[in-house]
């Protein structure tokens, strides 16, 4: 039966009445569940708000500037991430990112807006601002993800410039690694560095983005969690948002960011939700968590935040009420 006929028949048989009233009561209970953003929150300085993984005060400052001038959360997270992508000294995202084991810098990024639309790029080469290409995928194509050569060609078509992303410093680090390595990717605990950013603007709308060069010296073709919507990032404007950093394989296996948001939907605070998502990873049978790091940050619609990691050496930068600070995270593995 065609959908239109089904609806017509349903309303004739009374099913429509049942469905209709169920929908109405669902809409009502939804209305109650969503805490409206009040002018008050803006007055008090609770909003706007931006948080990011790691110590990236320049990036949050840029996002804050956008939010303060009345810009959208979407513009804020894009422009904030772009600061770190352009920072050659940060060897984990954008230009200067550490390459794969064959010496190629390959970037992953994604972005998600208040409508739940998203765009992502995977294994992108020769373009610094992967997050902006992801936004173009969201806004200019009927797709969600573009990968490899297709993503790169799309970026050129959109006016992005070709650049060599392998800086002298990153090339040297790669050459040194080749000498001493067993040709294995580095899965370290101390220094994971996806830049993930979440913001709420003055209208109370949430967006998020993340960008990374992935694991240093990864196998050619390897893709992590960061461009995978639901794993590296998830935004639900009715509830909140979450973003991940660390060993992407472990985040993907638990669909981490979606999990954090769903836990918030069920009533957990952002902090409780991040802790529960980490516990799902470390409590898996035979989890090797002592040897890898994962960290989450999250916000909810009220402007509450949370952050948690497996090990220490994880921090969140938070810009709220005119205050830009980097805060060390609580973590699971105290032994
Ligand atoms: N999550 C990233 C990945 O697995 C890397 C990182 O955050 O260090 O690609």
Short mmCIF file of C-alpha atoms and ligand atoms in Angstrom, two decimals:
data_model
loop_
_atom_site.label_atom_id
_atom_site.label_comp_id
_atom_site.label_asym_id
_atom_site.label_seq_id
_atom_site.Cartn_x
_atom_site.Cartn_y
_atom_site.Cartn_z
CA UNK A 1 0.00 0.00 0.00
CA UNK A 2 1.31 3.44 -0.88
CA UNK A 3 2.05 5.63 2.14
CA UNK A 4 -0.61 8.17 1.23
CA UNK A 5 -3.25 5.44 0.90
CA UNK A 6 -2.21 3.93 4.19
CA UNK A 7 -2.64 7.24 5.97
CA UNK A 8 -6.00 7.76 4.29
CA UNK A 9 -7.23 4.26 5.20
CA UNK A 10 -5.86 4.49 8.70
CA UNK A 11 -7.76 7.63 9.44
CA UNK A 12 -10.95 6.01 8.17
CA UNK A 13 -10.64 2.97 10.43
CA UNK A 14 -9.91 4.75 13.62
CA UNK A 15 -6.23 3.78 13.59
CA UNK A 16 -5.64 7.37 12.64
CA UNK A 17 -7.34 8.54 15.81
CA UNK A 18 -5.16 6.32 17.96
CA UNK A 19 -1.98 7.28 16.12
CA UNK A 20 -3.00 10.91 16.17
CA UNK A 21 -3.60 11.04 19.90
CA UNK A 22 -0.42 9.07 20.59
CA UNK A 23 1.53 11.57 18.53
CA UNK A 24 -0.13 14.48 20.31
CA UNK A 25 0.69 13.14 23.76
CA UNK A 26 4.23 12.31 22.60
CA UNK A 27 4.64 15.88 21.41
CA UNK A 28 3.40 17.12 24.76
CA UNK A 29 5.70 14.98 26.84
CA UNK A 30 8.58 15.98 24.56
CA UNK A 31 7.75 19.61 25.15
CA UNK A 32 8.03 19.02 28.88
CA UNK A 33 11.28 17.14 28.57
CA UNK A 34 13.06 19.94 26.75
CA UNK A 35 14.32 22.64 29.03
CA UNK A 36 13.88 25.90 27.19
CA UNK A 37 16.88 28.16 27.08
CA UNK A 38 15.93 31.28 28.95
CA UNK A 39 17.09 34.83 28.44
CA UNK A 40 18.16 34.38 32.01
CA UNK A 41 20.90 31.91 31.06
CA UNK A 42 22.31 34.45 28.63
CA UNK A 43 22.02 37.22 31.25
CA UNK A 44 23.75 35.12 33.90
CA UNK A 45 26.51 34.20 31.47
CA UNK A 46 25.80 30.45 31.51
CA UNK A 47 25.32 30.79 27.76
CA UNK A 48 26.83 31.02 25.28
CA UNK A 49 29.37 28.35 25.98
CA UNK A 50 32.08 26.47 24.13
CA UNK A 51 34.12 23.46 25.22
CA UNK A 52 36.91 21.59 23.46
CA UNK A 53 39.16 18.61 23.98
CA UNK A 54 42.71 19.40 25.15
CA UNK A 55 44.41 22.68 25.86
CA UNK A 56 43.30 24.76 22.90
CA UNK A 57 42.60 28.18 24.37
CA UNK A 58 43.24 29.99 21.09
CA UNK A 59 40.63 27.82 19.41
CA UNK A 60 38.00 28.32 22.13
CA UNK A 61 38.76 32.04 22.15
CA UNK A 62 37.96 32.20 18.45
CA UNK A 63 34.73 30.26 18.94
CA UNK A 64 33.79 32.51 21.85
CA UNK A 65 34.37 35.61 19.75
CA UNK A 66 31.92 34.23 17.17
CA UNK A 67 29.34 33.37 19.85
CA UNK A 68 29.65 36.72 21.61
CA UNK A 69 29.05 38.62 18.44
CA UNK A 70 25.77 36.72 18.02
CA UNK A 71 27.14 34.07 15.64
CA UNK A 72 25.78 30.54 15.49
CA UNK A 73 27.20 27.57 17.33
CA UNK A 74 27.91 26.05 13.90
CA UNK A 75 30.12 28.97 12.83
CA UNK A 76 31.78 28.96 16.24
CA UNK A 77 32.84 25.31 16.17
CA UNK A 78 34.04 25.50 12.59
CA UNK A 79 36.11 28.61 13.13
CA UNK A 80 37.43 27.33 16.45
CA UNK A 81 38.65 24.07 14.89
CA UNK A 82 40.22 25.99 12.01
CA UNK A 83 42.58 27.71 14.45
CA UNK A 84 44.16 24.40 15.40
CA UNK A 85 44.13 23.09 11.83
CA UNK A 86 46.23 26.07 10.79
CA UNK A 87 48.58 25.75 13.78
CA UNK A 88 51.60 23.92 12.36
CA UNK A 89 53.06 23.35 15.79
CA UNK A 90 50.16 21.14 16.85
CA UNK A 91 51.13 17.83 15.24
CA UNK A 92 47.76 16.18 15.47
CA UNK A 93 45.36 18.08 13.25
CA UNK A 94 45.45 19.90 9.93
CA UNK A 95 48.75 21.31 8.68
CA UNK A 96 51.72 19.74 10.46
CA UNK A 97 49.72 16.68 11.52
CA UNK A 98 51.84 13.55 11.90
CA UNK A 99 51.63 11.33 8.81
CA UNK A 100 50.71 7.70 8.33
CA UNK A 101 53.48 5.12 8.25
CA UNK A 102 54.15 5.86 4.59
CA UNK A 103 54.66 9.57 5.23
CA UNK A 104 51.25 10.81 4.04
CA UNK A 105 49.23 13.24 6.14
CA UNK A 106 45.60 12.12 5.94
CA UNK A 107 42.85 14.00 7.75
CA UNK A 108 39.45 13.02 9.13
CA UNK A 109 36.81 15.53 10.27
CA UNK A 110 33.11 16.00 10.77
CA UNK A 111 30.58 18.60 11.76
CA UNK A 112 26.96 18.44 12.94
CA UNK A 113 24.36 21.18 13.28
CA UNK A 114 21.27 21.92 15.34
CA UNK A 115 18.99 20.26 12.79
CA UNK A 116 20.91 17.00 13.10
CA UNK A 117 22.44 17.44 9.68
CA UNK A 118 26.06 16.45 9.30
CA UNK A 119 29.00 16.28 6.94
CA UNK A 120 32.25 14.40 7.11
CA UNK A 121 35.52 13.86 5.28
CA UNK A 122 37.63 10.78 5.49
CA UNK A 123 41.26 10.22 4.45
CA UNK A 124 41.50 13.74 3.03
CA UNK A 125 44.93 14.85 1.79
CA UNK A 126 46.52 18.18 0.85
CA UNK A 127 43.82 20.43 2.37
CA UNK A 128 44.39 22.14 5.71
CA UNK A 129 40.82 22.89 6.76
CA UNK A 130 39.21 19.47 6.76
CA UNK A 131 36.43 20.73 9.06
CA UNK A 132 35.38 23.32 6.47
CA UNK A 133 35.32 20.70 3.73
CA UNK A 134 33.10 18.60 6.03
CA UNK A 135 30.76 21.56 6.39
CA UNK A 136 30.62 21.95 2.61
CA UNK A 137 29.75 18.25 2.31
CA UNK A 138 26.86 18.89 4.70
CA UNK A 139 25.66 22.04 2.98
CA UNK A 140 26.47 21.53 -0.71
CA UNK A 141 25.95 17.83 -1.35
CA UNK A 142 23.16 15.30 -0.82
CA UNK A 143 25.67 13.10 1.06
CA UNK A 144 27.08 12.82 4.55
CA UNK A 145 30.60 11.50 3.91
CA UNK A 146 33.17 11.96 1.19
CA UNK A 147 36.44 10.03 1.23
CA UNK A 148 39.91 10.15 -0.28
CA UNK A 149 40.37 11.47 -3.80
CA UNK A 150 36.67 12.26 -4.16
CA UNK A 151 36.74 14.42 -1.03
CA UNK A 152 39.92 16.14 -2.22
CA UNK A 153 38.51 16.89 -5.67
CA UNK A 154 35.27 18.16 -4.10
CA UNK A 155 37.35 20.51 -1.92
CA UNK A 156 39.15 21.94 -4.99
CA UNK A 157 35.80 22.36 -6.72
CA UNK A 158 34.66 24.37 -3.69
CA UNK A 159 37.70 26.64 -3.94
CA UNK A 160 40.04 25.11 -1.33
CA UNK A 161 43.75 25.40 -2.08
CA UNK A 162 46.16 22.48 -2.42
CA UNK A 163 48.84 22.56 0.27
CA UNK A 164 51.68 20.36 1.46
CA UNK A 165 50.62 19.37 4.98
CA UNK A 166 53.84 17.54 5.89
CA UNK A 167 55.95 20.16 7.68
CA UNK A 168 59.69 19.72 8.21
CA UNK A 169 59.10 18.99 11.91
CA UNK A 170 56.53 16.28 11.21
CA UNK A 171 58.68 14.79 8.45
CA UNK A 172 61.62 14.57 10.84
CA UNK A 173 59.45 12.97 13.56
CA UNK A 174 58.28 10.40 11.01
CA UNK A 175 61.85 9.66 9.85
CA UNK A 176 62.99 9.21 13.46
CA UNK A 177 60.05 6.90 14.09
CA UNK A 178 60.93 4.78 11.05
CA UNK A 179 64.40 4.15 12.45
CA UNK A 180 63.22 2.89 15.81
CA UNK A 181 59.79 1.48 15.07
CA UNK A 182 58.57 -1.99 14.38
CA UNK A 183 56.30 -0.32 11.85
CA UNK A 184 53.39 -0.23 14.27
CA UNK A 185 51.11 2.75 14.82
CA UNK A 186 51.73 4.71 17.99
CA UNK A 187 48.91 4.11 20.44
CA UNK A 188 50.09 6.26 23.30
CA UNK A 189 48.25 7.26 26.40
CA UNK A 190 49.62 10.75 26.94
CA UNK A 191 49.17 12.51 23.71
CA UNK A 192 46.01 11.99 21.76
CA UNK A 193 44.81 15.04 20.04
CA UNK A 194 41.64 15.14 18.09
CA UNK A 195 40.29 18.64 18.43
CA UNK A 196 36.65 18.18 19.28
CA UNK A 197 34.52 21.23 19.95
CA UNK A 198 30.94 21.71 21.16
CA UNK A 199 29.11 25.03 21.47
CA UNK A 200 25.75 26.47 22.49
CA UNK A 201 24.91 29.87 21.08
CA UNK A 202 22.78 32.67 22.49
CA UNK A 203 19.65 31.05 21.04
CA UNK A 204 20.43 27.90 22.97
CA UNK A 205 21.22 25.91 19.82
CA UNK A 206 23.99 23.32 19.85
CA UNK A 207 26.52 22.31 17.18
CA UNK A 208 29.75 20.32 17.23
CA UNK A 209 32.79 19.51 15.12
CA UNK A 210 35.99 17.52 15.29
CA UNK A 211 39.15 17.29 13.21
CA UNK A 212 42.26 15.12 13.36
CA UNK A 213 45.17 13.63 11.46
CA UNK A 214 44.36 10.38 13.27
CA UNK A 215 46.83 8.05 14.90
CA UNK A 216 50.42 8.92 14.18
CA UNK A 217 52.08 6.47 11.77
CA UNK A 218 48.85 4.54 11.26
CA UNK A 219 48.56 1.99 8.45
CA UNK A 220 47.82 3.55 5.08
CA UNK A 221 44.07 3.81 4.65
CA UNK A 222 43.27 3.65 8.36
CA UNK A 223 40.28 5.74 9.45
CA UNK A 224 39.40 6.39 13.09
CA UNK A 225 36.32 7.53 14.93
CA UNK A 226 36.53 11.24 14.21
CA UNK A 227 34.68 11.34 10.87
CA UNK A 228 32.13 8.73 11.96
CA UNK A 229 28.93 10.44 13.09
CA UNK A 230 27.80 8.89 16.38
CA UNK A 231 31.26 7.64 17.23
CA UNK A 232 33.60 10.66 17.14
CA UNK A 233 30.80 13.23 17.45
CA UNK A 234 27.07 13.42 18.02
CA UNK A 235 24.73 16.37 18.43
CA UNK A 236 21.07 16.26 19.34
CA UNK A 237 19.79 19.77 19.81
CA UNK A 238 17.00 18.57 22.11
CA UNK A 239 19.40 16.90 24.52
CA UNK A 240 23.06 17.77 24.16
CA UNK A 241 26.24 16.78 22.39
CA UNK A 242 29.41 14.76 22.88
CA UNK A 243 32.78 14.39 21.17
CA UNK A 244 35.63 11.91 21.61
CA UNK A 245 39.38 11.80 21.46
CA UNK A 246 41.78 8.89 21.83
CA UNK A 247 42.02 5.48 20.23
CA UNK A 248 39.30 5.69 17.61
CA UNK A 249 38.92 1.95 17.22
CA UNK A 250 37.65 1.69 20.80
CA UNK A 251 35.28 4.63 20.37
CA UNK A 252 33.81 3.13 17.19
CA UNK A 253 33.23 -0.22 18.88
CA UNK A 254 30.98 1.41 21.48
CA UNK A 255 29.51 4.18 19.24
CA UNK A 256 30.74 6.42 22.03
CA UNK A 257 29.42 9.91 21.34
CA UNK A 258 25.93 8.70 20.47
CA UNK A 259 26.00 6.65 23.65
CA UNK A 260 26.87 9.71 25.77
CA UNK A 261 24.01 11.71 24.24
CA UNK A 262 21.51 8.89 24.68
CA UNK A 263 22.55 8.50 28.32
CA UNK A 264 21.89 12.21 28.81
CA UNK A 265 18.50 11.79 27.15
CA UNK A 266 17.72 9.14 29.78
CA UNK A 267 18.48 11.64 32.53
CA UNK A 268 22.20 11.38 33.22
CA UNK A 269 24.25 14.53 33.65
CA UNK A 270 27.01 15.10 31.06
CA UNK A 271 29.55 13.99 33.66
CA UNK A 272 27.70 10.78 34.51
CA UNK A 273 27.18 10.03 30.82
CA UNK A 274 30.90 10.44 29.99
CA UNK A 275 31.85 8.20 32.92
CA UNK A 276 29.38 5.51 31.84
CA UNK A 277 30.68 5.59 28.25
CA UNK A 278 34.25 5.11 29.49
CA UNK A 279 33.12 2.30 31.74
CA UNK A 280 31.60 0.50 28.72
CA UNK A 281 35.07 0.45 27.16
CA UNK A 282 37.13 -0.56 30.16
CA UNK A 283 34.70 -3.24 31.33
CA UNK A 284 34.68 -5.15 28.06
CA UNK A 285 36.01 -8.68 28.36
CA UNK A 286 39.78 -8.62 27.83
CA UNK A 287 39.86 -4.84 27.50
CA UNK A 288 43.44 -3.69 26.98
CA UNK A 289 42.57 -0.25 28.39
CA UNK A 290 45.88 0.08 30.29
CA UNK A 291 47.53 0.61 26.93
CA UNK A 292 45.30 3.15 25.26
CA UNK A 293 43.52 6.39 26.01
CA UNK A 294 39.96 7.52 25.28
CA UNK A 295 38.39 10.74 26.54
CA UNK A 296 34.94 12.30 26.13
CA UNK A 297 33.56 15.76 26.66
CA UNK A 298 29.85 16.58 26.68
CA UNK A 299 27.33 19.36 27.16
CA UNK A 300 23.60 19.31 27.74
CA UNK A 301 20.90 21.74 26.77
CA UNK A 302 21.11 23.52 30.13
CA UNK A 303 24.77 24.36 29.57
CA UNK A 304 26.11 21.76 32.02
CA UNK A 305 29.35 20.07 30.97
CA UNK A 306 31.18 16.84 31.65
CA UNK A 307 34.48 15.19 30.74
CA UNK A 308 36.12 11.90 31.57
CA UNK A 309 38.97 9.75 30.28
CA UNK A 310 40.53 6.37 30.92
CA UNK A 311 43.89 7.78 32.00
CA UNK A 312 45.21 11.08 33.24
CA UNK A 313 46.72 13.50 30.70
CA UNK A 314 43.31 14.52 29.44
CA UNK A 315 41.91 18.00 29.70
CA UNK A 316 39.08 20.15 28.45
CA UNK A 317 39.12 23.82 27.57
CA UNK A 318 35.99 25.69 28.50
CA UNK A 319 35.04 29.25 27.61
CA UNK A 320 32.05 30.43 29.61
CA UNK A 321 31.05 33.75 31.18
CA UNK A 322 34.12 35.44 29.73
CA UNK A 323 36.45 32.90 31.30
CA UNK A 324 38.71 30.74 29.09
CA UNK A 325 40.24 27.93 31.12
CA UNK A 326 41.88 24.58 30.65
CA UNK A 327 40.81 21.98 33.21
CA UNK A 328 42.46 18.63 33.91
CA UNK A 329 39.99 15.78 33.63
CA UNK A 330 39.08 13.17 36.16
CA UNK A 331 40.01 9.72 34.92
CA UNK A 332 39.30 6.04 35.45
CA UNK A 333 42.66 4.34 35.85
CA UNK A 334 44.04 5.47 39.18
CA UNK A 335 46.25 2.38 39.64
N1 LIG B 1 40.51 9.77 17.69
C1 LIG B 1 41.56 9.91 16.74
C2 LIG B 1 41.61 8.70 15.87
O1 LIG B 1 41.50 7.60 16.37
C3 LIG B 1 42.92 10.15 17.26
C4 LIG B 1 43.11 10.92 18.51
O2 LIG B 1 42.20 11.51 19.07
O3 LIG B 1 44.24 10.95 18.96
O4 LIG B 1 41.83 8.86 14.70
#
